[in-house]
Amino acid sequence: MSKAGITVATADPPAPAVRPLPRRRGIELALIVVAVLLSVYGYCAVGLAQHGTLPPGAAGYGAGLGVLALLAHLAVRLRAPHADPLLLPIGVLLNGLGLVLIYRLDLETPGDRAAPAQLVWSTLGVTLFILVVLLLRDHRVLQRYTYVCVVAVLVLLTLPILFPAVNGARIWIRIAGFSIQPGEFAKVLLAVFFAAYLAANRNALAYTGRRIWRFQFPTGRVLGPIVAVWLVSVGVLILERDLGTSLLFFGLFVVLLYVATGRTGWITVGLLLATLGAVAVGRLEPHVHSRIETWLHPFASVEAGEGPNQLAQSLFAFAEGGFLGTGLGLGHSVLIGFAVKSDFILATAGEELGLAGLSAIFVLYGLLVERGYRAGLALREPFGRLLAVGLSSLVALQVFVIAGGVTGLIPLTGMAMPFLAQGGSSVVTNWAIVALLVRVSDSARRQHDGQETP
Amino acid sequence: MTRHIRHAGLFCALLLVALLLNAARVQVVQAPLYDGHPANRRPEIARYEQPRGNILVGDRPITGSQDTREHLRYERTYADGPMYAPVTGFASQLYGTTLLEHTEDGILSGSHPMLAPFPLWNDFTRARNAGGNVVTTLDPAAQRAAYQGLAGRKGAVAALEPSTGRILALVSAPSYDPQPLSGNGAAAARAWQRLNADRDRPMLNRAVRQTYPPGSTFKIVTLAAALDAGLVPDLDKPTDSPDAYRLPRTRTRLSNYAKGCADASVREAFVFSCNTVFAQLGVQVGVPGMTAAARSFGFNDRALRIPFAVARSTFDTSLDQAQLALSSIGQYNTRATPLQMAMVAAAVANGGQVRDPYLVERTTRPGGSTLATAGSRPIRQAMTPATAARLRGLMLGVVRGGTGRNAAIRGAKVGGKTGTAQHGIGNSGTPYAWFVSWAQGGRDLQPRVAVAVVVEDADANRGDISGGGDAAPIARAVMEAVLKSRDRLPGS
């Protein structure tokens, strides 16, 4: 095991520049047009199903989304012409679909409209995307800000402690009527920090330290800081009862550590720690305990005469969808209750688009992750590779944790479905992730072309 | 590093596969389980998502649907709710459905497969059919006459068309308005509690779900059995019966409320309702003969549906002689629904044939095209046509010069029979006043209507007079309404 690790870690074979990768900006534009049209179509379908007429704002909505997507495309064309042509269209489609679903649910809750705010946040997100693509000329610049990132992560994570809890979790801060979830921003910064730190210290992590029985442990001096940062983050999150994000951070840490050092041992240690942590938290913390109970017995509340809980309602929604779904605007996922537009947005997709639509959404996320990994593979410097893998894994883990939660695969942890769910911080963060992936993939494919990175 | 990135990528792919497999499990494999889960409200929401089909009397809907814009969107409304409640029942989002709303629910709610444009079409499109309509056999004028006739009193009316079994009127009083029960809010719950707590039991359908001792009206059955058995060769010959008849093998003496019953002829005994003569006749017919006759009229039939179930009218089949004597004058364990007694009158009117009564003339698609019509009903021969003819003559005599004079209609042949039924411990209850009758208009070829009326809180003045005094006018009003509405009714 260690022998193979050495080979791989010391001498990555240079990616052979056999044939230059085409830029494919035209394909990106075509895909963006398709994504916008699909979203507008969904918007119209909802209006037709609910009122029998085209919704009045359909043209405006389409134009708005179209202009945003076009601007983002122009930015990519200008500053990242070699970027992967799938990343941006997937972002546009998922965000557009999310807006359609939220608009659709707004119709059932006239007192609580979320789509307009989500549209504003999406605009902010795309703006951030454009800024990152325009201003960040080379992702390696981020390596310089390793420690700035750490400080920012810790500040962002601790801020919400000063604010009152919402629905049992202390993860929001409220400023001037807007609520922001700083943990969302923290995860990108944490990915940058992990990538930068591990890229700088991976040799030390892999080859120094003590050997205990069959495992070789790195020295505390190298491992210490990163474990400390991670422990503090997760500790704070547990204090704030944000289990989804702590699980995400844990997963991110283990994946990056494994990729950086090439040690299977980290996975073993990680799994051990995860099991221990899960058992401990599940036993001791009532909030978590109840979620595990709900997961094991989703209909216990019905038997107790309290009516179906959110998970049961979510399962009913998915089941109602069946293979082809009820059609946009024709389901009753609003029965799920207050989290239907955020944590449970996927249930609406499952009910109204069916297994077919849900699978398509999963495949879109899968493609996004795959393109990220591909960029990571194509790059040759470790920071870029770890950054691409880290950001992609963030998306993959998040999708798995939340989608697995609402479909009863794993216990439910409150988290936002990337791009789909209501939540400004989440949308903005995910656009930042896509922007960084665009940047990284631009470098990767340019390198592949045999050109020098600027 | 490349290899480990690939491993990590593989891990992400595994996560994706797990999600897809689990989604398929929930949405396809487990879906029937979740769809059918009692806590899943979707079937209920779908059910109330569209207006319910209507129940029609004549051409006019007596029900409607109201868009509440709530989650369970459409609620039932009723025109003349209390008048038609014994027919429609209620359709409540909280308490389910009863009577026609219940038995015809598939048509009304649109879930009946016959409403689909093509077989399996809805399974594919997930569309829901609009509800169809149910056209009743009721005659609105007769229903109104019966309802207004009972106003303020406890009782029931059932009216039939003798030749077909179509139910023309079905009224129970006191009644209730089903509309407040339609919704699912606190108001519906309050209405439900109030109606259930009401000592007058307004939700009891007395016309078909309550049995009463039929009293003297049962003498029609006894006499039909005796005539068919050949026990009465001459209606006008004295019967050699004492006034105050000692029940066989007892010391109990049965007396008459009417005068001049000693040694009366069968005709006199029928017209003035002598208990003694009929108790003696019943004993002469014997238990097998009486039970067979009662059964042929529809007693002891558990299966009668119109289409909702009708309570079983009973004639005890294991009786001693004294019990048989009492049973033959509609006492002891003999009990009948008003509908059953209307069937008895209808059998006399219809040449001895009884047809099972029915309430649904036809069902239609939402557009009005016919979905199904009432099929032919079973016929039973309750007595020979000759016996029926003799009984018609006797019943005419009751109205012409006997206890049922209050039912006479100018220009029409009306036959009737009064009854007063004792009940309660030691006959302590206020007797039930009965009147069963049929009527034939001046230009009709056959009797057009048979009616049974029971009034629970009749004037306490004991005797058959109360049947003639309280119940006969109501029966007359119903019969008049039917005879007059002949030209207005479609298809008759």
mmCIF file of N, CA, C and O in Angstrom, chain A residues 4 8 12 258-259 262 299 302 308 315-322 325-326 332-335 350-351 354-355 358-359 362 373 377 385-386 389 396 399-400 403-404 407 409, chain B residues 1-12 14-16 18-20 22-28 30-35 37-42 45-46 49 71 124 126:
data_model
loop_
_atom_site.group_PDB
_atom_site.id
_atom_site.type_symbol
_atom_site.label_atom_id
_atom_site.label_comp_id
_atom_site.label_asym_id
_atom_site.label_seq_id
_atom_site.Cartn_x
_atom_site.Cartn_y
_atom_site.Cartn_z
ATOM 1 N N ALA A 4 2.897 1.728 -3.293
ATOM 2 C CA ALA A 4 2.140 2.330 -4.390
ATOM 3 C C ALA A 4 1.958 3.815 -4.133
ATOM 4 O O ALA A 4 2.083 4.633 -5.041
ATOM 5 N N VAL A 8 3.010 7.006 -6.702
ATOM 6 C CA VAL A 8 2.024 7.950 -7.222
ATOM 7 C C VAL A 8 2.297 9.367 -6.749
ATOM 8 O O VAL A 8 2.265 10.306 -7.521
ATOM 9 N N ASP A 12 3.877 11.999 -10.390
ATOM 10 C CA ASP A 12 2.677 11.911 -11.206
ATOM 11 C C ASP A 12 3.106 11.958 -12.660
ATOM 12 O O ASP A 12 3.850 12.839 -13.066
ATOM 13 N N TYR A 258 -7.146 11.953 1.848
ATOM 14 C CA TYR A 258 -6.869 10.721 1.120
ATOM 15 C C TYR A 258 -6.218 11.022 -0.232
ATOM 16 O O TYR A 258 -5.189 10.433 -0.587
ATOM 17 N N VAL A 259 -6.814 11.987 -0.947
ATOM 18 C CA VAL A 259 -6.274 12.296 -2.273
ATOM 19 C C VAL A 259 -4.861 12.875 -2.156
ATOM 20 O O VAL A 259 -3.965 12.555 -2.939
ATOM 21 N N GLY A 262 -2.579 9.909 -0.403
ATOM 22 C CA GLY A 262 -2.649 8.589 -1.002
ATOM 23 C C GLY A 262 -2.660 7.485 0.025
ATOM 24 O O GLY A 262 -2.295 6.358 -0.250
ATOM 25 N N PHE A 299 -42.950 6.498 10.115
ATOM 26 C CA PHE A 299 -44.386 6.628 10.351
ATOM 27 C C PHE A 299 -44.757 6.513 11.823
ATOM 28 O O PHE A 299 -45.926 6.350 12.166
ATOM 29 N N VAL A 302 -47.268 8.960 12.945
ATOM 30 C CA VAL A 302 -48.645 8.665 12.534
ATOM 31 C C VAL A 302 -49.274 7.712 13.546
ATOM 32 O O VAL A 302 -50.397 7.902 14.005
ATOM 33 N N PRO A 308 -48.581 12.640 10.031
ATOM 34 C CA PRO A 308 -47.307 12.336 9.389
ATOM 35 C C PRO A 308 -46.289 13.471 9.577
ATOM 36 O O PRO A 308 -46.640 14.636 9.493
ATOM 37 N N LEU A 315 -41.846 11.236 1.756
ATOM 38 C CA LEU A 315 -41.917 9.921 1.114
ATOM 39 C C LEU A 315 -43.220 9.777 0.333
ATOM 40 O O LEU A 315 -43.243 9.233 -0.773
ATOM 41 N N PHE A 316 -44.318 10.277 0.906
ATOM 42 C CA PHE A 316 -45.603 10.251 0.191
ATOM 43 C C PHE A 316 -45.479 11.011 -1.132
ATOM 44 O O PHE A 316 -45.992 10.575 -2.159
ATOM 45 N N ALA A 317 -44.784 12.153 -1.071
ATOM 46 C CA ALA A 317 -44.647 12.976 -2.276
ATOM 47 C C ALA A 317 -43.853 12.220 -3.344
ATOM 48 O O ALA A 317 -44.269 12.141 -4.503
ATOM 49 N N PHE A 318 -42.741 11.628 -2.944
ATOM 50 C CA PHE A 318 -41.926 10.888 -3.908
ATOM 51 C C PHE A 318 -42.735 9.736 -4.498
ATOM 52 O O PHE A 318 -42.711 9.494 -5.708
ATOM 53 N N ALA A 319 -43.468 9.032 -3.626
ATOM 54 C CA ALA A 319 -44.237 7.883 -4.098
ATOM 55 C C ALA A 319 -45.315 8.323 -5.078
ATOM 56 O O ALA A 319 -45.560 7.660 -6.085
ATOM 57 N N GLU A 320 -45.952 9.457 -4.783
ATOM 58 C CA GLU A 320 -47.008 9.943 -5.668
ATOM 59 C C GLU A 320 -46.439 10.225 -7.056
ATOM 60 O O GLU A 320 -47.107 10.021 -8.067
ATOM 61 N N GLY A 321 -45.186 10.684 -7.063
ATOM 62 C CA GLY A 321 -44.586 11.001 -8.353
ATOM 63 C C GLY A 321 -44.446 9.794 -9.267
ATOM 64 O O GLY A 321 -44.642 9.908 -10.471
ATOM 65 N N GLY A 322 -44.132 8.658 -8.690
ATOM 66 C CA GLY A 322 -43.983 7.464 -9.505
ATOM 67 C C GLY A 322 -42.920 7.633 -10.567
ATOM 68 O O GLY A 322 -41.918 8.312 -10.352
ATOM 69 N N GLY A 325 -44.138 11.231 -12.773
ATOM 70 C CA GLY A 325 -44.517 12.438 -12.055
ATOM 71 C C GLY A 325 -45.930 12.887 -12.369
ATOM 72 O O GLY A 325 -46.528 12.454 -13.346
ATOM 73 N N THR A 326 -46.425 13.776 -11.504
ATOM 74 C CA THR A 326 -47.785 14.271 -11.702
ATOM 75 C C THR A 326 -47.826 15.402 -12.710
ATOM 76 O O THR A 326 -48.885 15.777 -13.180
ATOM 77 N N HIS A 332 -48.802 17.736 -4.611
ATOM 78 C CA HIS A 332 -49.236 18.291 -3.332
ATOM 79 C C HIS A 332 -48.106 18.250 -2.315
ATOM 80 O O HIS A 332 -48.340 17.992 -1.141
ATOM 81 N N SER A 333 -46.894 18.489 -2.781
ATOM 82 C CA SER A 333 -45.758 18.406 -1.863
ATOM 83 C C SER A 333 -45.823 19.503 -0.810
ATOM 84 O O SER A 333 -45.108 19.442 0.179
ATOM 85 N N VAL A 334 -46.694 20.471 -0.981
ATOM 86 C CA VAL A 334 -46.806 21.543 0.003
ATOM 87 C C VAL A 334 -47.264 20.984 1.355
ATOM 88 O O VAL A 334 -47.091 21.621 2.392
ATOM 89 N N LEU A 335 -47.793 19.770 1.343
ATOM 90 C CA LEU A 335 -48.194 19.116 2.592
ATOM 91 C C LEU A 335 -47.012 18.912 3.525
ATOM 92 O O LEU A 335 -47.186 18.729 4.721
ATOM 93 N N GLY A 350 -39.450 15.391 -7.127
ATOM 94 C CA GLY A 350 -39.768 13.974 -7.224
ATOM 95 C C GLY A 350 -41.234 13.724 -7.513
ATOM 96 O O GLY A 350 -41.584 12.828 -8.270
ATOM 97 N N GLU A 351 -42.108 14.535 -6.892
ATOM 98 C CA GLU A 351 -43.539 14.312 -7.075
ATOM 99 C C GLU A 351 -43.993 14.775 -8.465
ATOM 100 O O GLU A 351 -44.773 14.103 -9.118
ATOM 101 N N GLY A 354 -41.342 13.172 -11.278
ATOM 102 C CA GLY A 354 -41.238 11.717 -11.241
ATOM 103 C C GLY A 354 -39.809 11.218 -11.129
ATOM 104 O O GLY A 354 -38.854 12.000 -11.037
ATOM 105 N N LEU A 355 -39.676 9.909 -11.130
ATOM 106 C CA LEU A 355 -38.351 9.299 -11.061
ATOM 107 C C LEU A 355 -37.514 9.743 -12.257
ATOM 108 O O LEU A 355 -36.308 9.962 -12.147
ATOM 109 N N LEU A 358 -36.295 13.258 -11.541
ATOM 110 C CA LEU A 358 -35.370 13.232 -10.414
ATOM 111 C C LEU A 358 -34.022 12.654 -10.855
ATOM 112 O O LEU A 358 -32.955 13.179 -10.509
ATOM 113 N N SER A 359 -34.079 11.575 -11.621
ATOM 114 C CA SER A 359 -32.841 10.975 -12.109
ATOM 115 C C SER A 359 -32.085 11.972 -12.976
ATOM 116 O O SER A 359 -30.855 12.084 -12.890
ATOM 117 N N PHE A 362 -30.321 14.307 -10.699
ATOM 118 C CA PHE A 362 -29.155 13.653 -10.102
ATOM 119 C C PHE A 362 -28.022 13.556 -11.120
ATOM 120 O O PHE A 362 -26.853 13.772 -10.800
ATOM 121 N N TYR A 373 -13.986 16.815 -11.294
ATOM 122 C CA TYR A 373 -12.947 15.814 -11.102
ATOM 123 C C TYR A 373 -12.028 15.740 -12.322
ATOM 124 O O TYR A 373 -10.818 15.588 -12.223
ATOM 125 N N LEU A 377 -8.062 16.064 -12.579
ATOM 126 C CA LEU A 377 -7.177 15.056 -13.151
ATOM 127 C C LEU A 377 -6.249 15.667 -14.195
ATOM 128 O O LEU A 377 -5.087 15.285 -14.332
ATOM 129 N N ARG A 385 -5.394 20.675 -8.350
ATOM 130 C CA ARG A 385 -6.027 19.361 -8.321
ATOM 131 C C ARG A 385 -6.877 19.211 -7.062
ATOM 132 O O ARG A 385 -8.053 18.823 -7.126
ATOM 133 N N LEU A 386 -6.268 19.553 -5.925
ATOM 134 C CA LEU A 386 -7.011 19.389 -4.672
ATOM 135 C C LEU A 386 -8.201 20.332 -4.615
ATOM 136 O O LEU A 386 -9.267 19.977 -4.106
ATOM 137 N N VAL A 389 -10.941 18.866 -6.834
ATOM 138 C CA VAL A 389 -11.529 17.698 -6.174
ATOM 139 C C VAL A 389 -12.347 18.127 -4.965
ATOM 140 O O VAL A 389 -13.459 17.635 -4.730
ATOM 141 N N ALA A 396 -20.906 16.961 -4.438
ATOM 142 C CA ALA A 396 -21.350 15.562 -4.406
ATOM 143 C C ALA A 396 -21.848 15.170 -3.027
ATOM 144 O O ALA A 396 -22.933 14.579 -2.882
ATOM 145 N N VAL A 399 -25.155 16.953 -2.157
ATOM 146 C CA VAL A 399 -26.298 16.342 -2.856
ATOM 147 C C VAL A 399 -26.650 15.016 -2.210
ATOM 148 O O VAL A 399 -27.818 14.709 -1.963
ATOM 149 N N PHE A 400 -25.629 14.226 -1.890
ATOM 150 C CA PHE A 400 -25.913 12.915 -1.313
ATOM 151 C C PHE A 400 -26.579 13.051 0.044
ATOM 152 O O PHE A 400 -27.569 12.384 0.337
ATOM 153 N N ALA A 403 -30.208 14.699 -0.482
ATOM 154 C CA ALA A 403 -31.120 13.847 -1.261
ATOM 155 C C ALA A 403 -31.330 12.518 -0.553
ATOM 156 O O ALA A 403 -32.438 11.984 -0.502
ATOM 157 N N GLY A 404 -30.252 11.976 0.040
ATOM 158 C CA GLY A 404 -30.398 10.742 0.803
ATOM 159 C C GLY A 404 -31.298 10.947 2.004
ATOM 160 O O GLY A 404 -32.056 10.061 2.379
ATOM 161 N N THR A 407 -35.091 11.230 0.907
ATOM 162 C CA THR A 407 -35.661 9.997 0.354
ATOM 163 C C THR A 407 -35.527 8.828 1.321
ATOM 164 O O THR A 407 -35.819 7.698 0.962
ATOM 165 N N LEU A 409 -32.861 7.492 2.716
ATOM 166 C CA LEU A 409 -31.692 6.619 2.611
ATOM 167 C C LEU A 409 -30.815 6.730 3.846
ATOM 168 O O LEU A 409 -30.274 5.735 4.331
ATOM 169 N N MET B 1 -1.163 10.543 -7.134
ATOM 170 C CA MET B 1 -2.329 11.358 -6.814
ATOM 171 C C MET B 1 -3.475 11.087 -7.780
ATOM 172 O O MET B 1 -4.630 10.986 -7.379
ATOM 173 N N THR B 2 -3.118 10.910 -9.060
ATOM 174 C CA THR B 2 -4.149 10.661 -10.072
ATOM 175 C C THR B 2 -5.027 9.467 -9.690
ATOM 176 O O THR B 2 -6.247 9.529 -9.749
ATOM 177 N N ARG B 3 -4.364 8.416 -9.245
ATOM 178 C CA ARG B 3 -5.107 7.210 -8.906
ATOM 179 C C ARG B 3 -6.092 7.486 -7.766
ATOM 180 O O ARG B 3 -7.211 6.997 -7.765
ATOM 181 N N HIS B 4 -5.646 8.278 -6.835
ATOM 182 C CA HIS B 4 -6.524 8.535 -5.677
ATOM 183 C C HIS B 4 -7.661 9.471 -6.019
ATOM 184 O O HIS B 4 -8.748 9.367 -5.453
ATOM 185 N N ILE B 5 -7.389 10.400 -6.958
ATOM 186 C CA ILE B 5 -8.494 11.228 -7.429
ATOM 187 C C ILE B 5 -9.533 10.336 -8.095
ATOM 188 O O ILE B 5 -10.738 10.481 -7.884
ATOM 189 N N ARG B 6 -9.047 9.385 -8.858
ATOM 190 C CA ARG B 6 -9.993 8.458 -9.505
ATOM 191 C C ARG B 6 -10.797 7.678 -8.471
ATOM 192 O O ARG B 6 -11.999 7.486 -8.622
ATOM 193 N N HIS B 7 -10.094 7.244 -7.427
ATOM 194 C CA HIS B 7 -10.826 6.522 -6.363
ATOM 195 C C HIS B 7 -11.905 7.390 -5.751
ATOM 196 O O HIS B 7 -13.036 6.958 -5.539
ATOM 197 N N ALA B 8 -11.518 8.630 -5.462
ATOM 198 C CA ALA B 8 -12.488 9.542 -4.854
ATOM 199 C C ALA B 8 -13.649 9.777 -5.815
ATOM 200 O O ALA B 8 -14.820 9.837 -5.402
ATOM 201 N N GLY B 9 -13.313 9.906 -7.106
ATOM 202 C CA GLY B 9 -14.369 10.086 -8.102
ATOM 203 C C GLY B 9 -15.292 8.883 -8.138
ATOM 204 O O GLY B 9 -16.517 9.018 -8.223
ATOM 205 N N LEU B 10 -14.680 7.699 -8.029
ATOM 206 C CA LEU B 10 -15.483 6.477 -8.006
ATOM 207 C C LEU B 10 -16.431 6.481 -6.805
ATOM 208 O O LEU B 10 -17.598 6.083 -6.905
ATOM 209 N N PHE B 11 -15.909 6.969 -5.697
ATOM 210 C CA PHE B 11 -16.721 7.062 -4.487
ATOM 211 C C PHE B 11 -17.942 7.962 -4.731
ATOM 212 O O PHE B 11 -19.072 7.615 -4.385
ATOM 213 N N CYS B 12 -17.691 9.121 -5.378
ATOM 214 C CA CYS B 12 -18.811 10.018 -5.692
ATOM 215 C C CYS B 12 -19.807 9.334 -6.626
ATOM 216 O O CYS B 12 -21.027 9.484 -6.465
ATOM 217 N N LEU B 14 -20.407 6.205 -6.733
ATOM 218 C CA LEU B 14 -21.165 5.249 -5.922
ATOM 219 C C LEU B 14 -22.286 5.946 -5.165
ATOM 220 O O LEU B 14 -23.397 5.433 -5.062
ATOM 221 N N LEU B 15 -21.968 7.126 -4.641
ATOM 222 C CA LEU B 15 -23.001 7.888 -3.939
ATOM 223 C C LEU B 15 -24.170 8.168 -4.876
ATOM 224 O O LEU B 15 -25.344 8.043 -4.515
ATOM 225 N N LEU B 16 -23.834 8.553 -6.114
ATOM 226 C CA LEU B 16 -24.870 8.865 -7.100
ATOM 227 C C LEU B 16 -25.726 7.634 -7.395
ATOM 228 O O LEU B 16 -26.959 7.699 -7.423
ATOM 229 N N ALA B 18 -26.194 5.106 -5.445
ATOM 230 C CA ALA B 18 -27.028 4.833 -4.274
ATOM 231 C C ALA B 18 -28.269 5.716 -4.289
ATOM 232 O O ALA B 18 -29.384 5.257 -4.010
ATOM 233 N N LEU B 19 -28.085 6.986 -4.637
ATOM 234 C CA LEU B 19 -29.236 7.903 -4.689
ATOM 235 C C LEU B 19 -30.249 7.447 -5.730
ATOM 236 O O LEU B 19 -31.452 7.440 -5.476
ATOM 237 N N LEU B 20 -29.762 7.085 -6.887
ATOM 238 C CA LEU B 20 -30.668 6.682 -7.961
ATOM 239 C C LEU B 20 -31.430 5.410 -7.580
ATOM 240 O O LEU B 20 -32.641 5.317 -7.762
ATOM 241 N N ASN B 22 -32.037 4.289 -4.603
ATOM 242 C CA ASN B 22 -32.980 4.567 -3.523
ATOM 243 C C ASN B 22 -34.203 5.315 -4.041
ATOM 244 O O ASN B 22 -35.327 5.060 -3.604
ATOM 245 N N ALA B 23 -33.973 6.237 -4.968
ATOM 246 C CA ALA B 23 -35.119 6.965 -5.533
ATOM 247 C C ALA B 23 -36.048 5.994 -6.244
ATOM 248 O O ALA B 23 -37.273 6.073 -6.112
ATOM 249 N N ALA B 24 -35.477 5.039 -6.976
ATOM 250 C CA ALA B 24 -36.304 4.042 -7.654
ATOM 251 C C ALA B 24 -37.058 3.204 -6.637
ATOM 252 O O ALA B 24 -38.233 2.870 -6.818
ATOM 253 N N ARG B 25 -36.390 2.893 -5.538
ATOM 254 C CA ARG B 25 -37.058 2.104 -4.490
ATOM 255 C C ARG B 25 -38.280 2.858 -3.960
ATOM 256 O O ARG B 25 -39.383 2.320 -3.887
ATOM 257 N N VAL B 26 -38.078 4.140 -3.620
ATOM 258 C CA VAL B 26 -39.175 4.913 -3.035
ATOM 259 C C VAL B 26 -40.277 5.156 -4.056
ATOM 260 O O VAL B 26 -41.454 4.996 -3.764
ATOM 261 N N GLN B 27 -39.887 5.522 -5.275
ATOM 262 C CA GLN B 27 -40.883 5.998 -6.232
ATOM 263 C C GLN B 27 -41.568 4.889 -7.009
ATOM 264 O O GLN B 27 -42.643 5.097 -7.553
ATOM 265 N N VAL B 28 -40.935 3.744 -7.090
ATOM 266 C CA VAL B 28 -41.546 2.673 -7.872
ATOM 267 C C VAL B 28 -41.887 1.468 -6.990
ATOM 268 O O VAL B 28 -43.035 1.040 -6.931
ATOM 269 N N GLN B 30 -41.702 0.975 -3.530
ATOM 270 C CA GLN B 30 -42.478 1.215 -2.320
ATOM 271 C C GLN B 30 -43.704 2.078 -2.567
ATOM 272 O O GLN B 30 -44.514 2.294 -1.667
ATOM 273 N N ALA B 31 -43.811 2.644 -3.784
ATOM 274 C CA ALA B 31 -44.850 3.639 -4.036
ATOM 275 C C ALA B 31 -46.255 3.164 -3.674
ATOM 276 O O ALA B 31 -46.993 3.900 -3.018
ATOM 277 N N PRO B 32 -46.662 1.948 -4.057
ATOM 278 C CA PRO B 32 -48.028 1.540 -3.720
ATOM 279 C C PRO B 32 -48.277 1.549 -2.219
ATOM 280 O O PRO B 32 -49.356 1.934 -1.755
ATOM 281 N N LEU B 33 -47.239 1.155 -1.467
ATOM 282 C CA LEU B 33 -47.362 1.150 -0.010
ATOM 283 C C LEU B 33 -47.618 2.555 0.524
ATOM 284 O O LEU B 33 -48.507 2.790 1.338
ATOM 285 N N TYR B 34 -46.822 3.520 0.032
ATOM 286 C CA TYR B 34 -46.967 4.896 0.511
ATOM 287 C C TYR B 34 -48.261 5.525 -0.004
ATOM 288 O O TYR B 34 -48.927 6.262 0.705
ATOM 289 N N ASP B 35 -48.598 5.223 -1.256
ATOM 290 C CA ASP B 35 -49.816 5.805 -1.823
ATOM 291 C C ASP B 35 -51.044 5.385 -1.034
ATOM 292 O O ASP B 35 -51.987 6.142 -0.876
ATOM 293 N N HIS B 37 -51.085 4.545 2.108
ATOM 294 C CA HIS B 37 -50.963 4.759 3.546
ATOM 295 C C HIS B 37 -52.097 5.637 4.051
ATOM 296 O O HIS B 37 -52.413 6.655 3.447
ATOM 297 N N PRO B 38 -52.718 5.238 5.140
ATOM 298 C CA PRO B 38 -53.883 6.011 5.608
ATOM 299 C C PRO B 38 -53.554 7.467 5.946
ATOM 300 O O PRO B 38 -54.447 8.313 5.924
ATOM 301 N N ALA B 39 -52.301 7.756 6.269
ATOM 302 C CA ALA B 39 -51.977 9.136 6.627
ATOM 303 C C ALA B 39 -51.715 10.004 5.400
ATOM 304 O O ALA B 39 -51.549 11.214 5.529
ATOM 305 N N ASN B 40 -51.675 9.392 4.235
ATOM 306 C CA ASN B 40 -51.417 10.154 3.012
ATOM 307 C C ASN B 40 -52.708 10.832 2.568
ATOM 308 O O ASN B 40 -53.693 10.167 2.276
ATOM 309 N N ARG B 41 -52.686 12.130 2.520
ATOM 310 C CA ARG B 41 -53.935 12.850 2.252
ATOM 311 C C ARG B 41 -54.192 13.037 0.764
ATOM 312 O O ARG B 41 -55.205 13.615 0.384
ATOM 313 N N ARG B 42 -53.273 12.602 -0.091
ATOM 314 C CA ARG B 42 -53.436 12.904 -1.514
ATOM 315 C C ARG B 42 -54.724 12.366 -2.126
ATOM 316 O O ARG B 42 -55.380 13.083 -2.875
ATOM 317 N N ILE B 45 -57.413 14.727 -1.200
ATOM 318 C CA ILE B 45 -57.318 16.019 -1.891
ATOM 319 C C ILE B 45 -57.795 15.873 -3.327
ATOM 320 O O ILE B 45 -58.558 16.700 -3.834
ATOM 321 N N ALA B 46 -57.380 14.792 -3.972
ATOM 322 C CA ALA B 46 -57.802 14.574 -5.352
ATOM 323 C C ALA B 46 -59.317 14.430 -5.423
ATOM 324 O O ALA B 46 -59.964 14.937 -6.326
ATOM 325 N N GLU B 49 -60.988 17.765 -5.305
ATOM 326 C CA GLU B 49 -60.380 18.781 -6.158
ATOM 327 C C GLU B 49 -61.365 19.306 -7.203
ATOM 328 O O GLU B 49 -61.172 20.354 -7.784
ATOM 329 N N HIS B 71 -57.864 23.506 1.049
ATOM 330 C CA HIS B 71 -57.094 22.374 0.570
ATOM 331 C C HIS B 71 -58.003 21.287 0.021
ATOM 332 O O HIS B 71 -57.770 20.752 -1.050
ATOM 333 N N PHE B 124 -53.177 6.194 -17.366
ATOM 334 C CA PHE B 124 -52.048 6.719 -18.115
ATOM 335 C C PHE B 124 -51.933 8.237 -17.972
ATOM 336 O O PHE B 124 -50.861 8.766 -17.723
ATOM 337 N N ARG B 126 -53.383 10.159 -15.743
ATOM 338 C CA ARG B 126 -53.564 10.630 -14.376
ATOM 339 C C ARG B 126 -54.695 11.625 -14.277
ATOM 340 O O ARG B 126 -54.801 12.367 -13.303
#
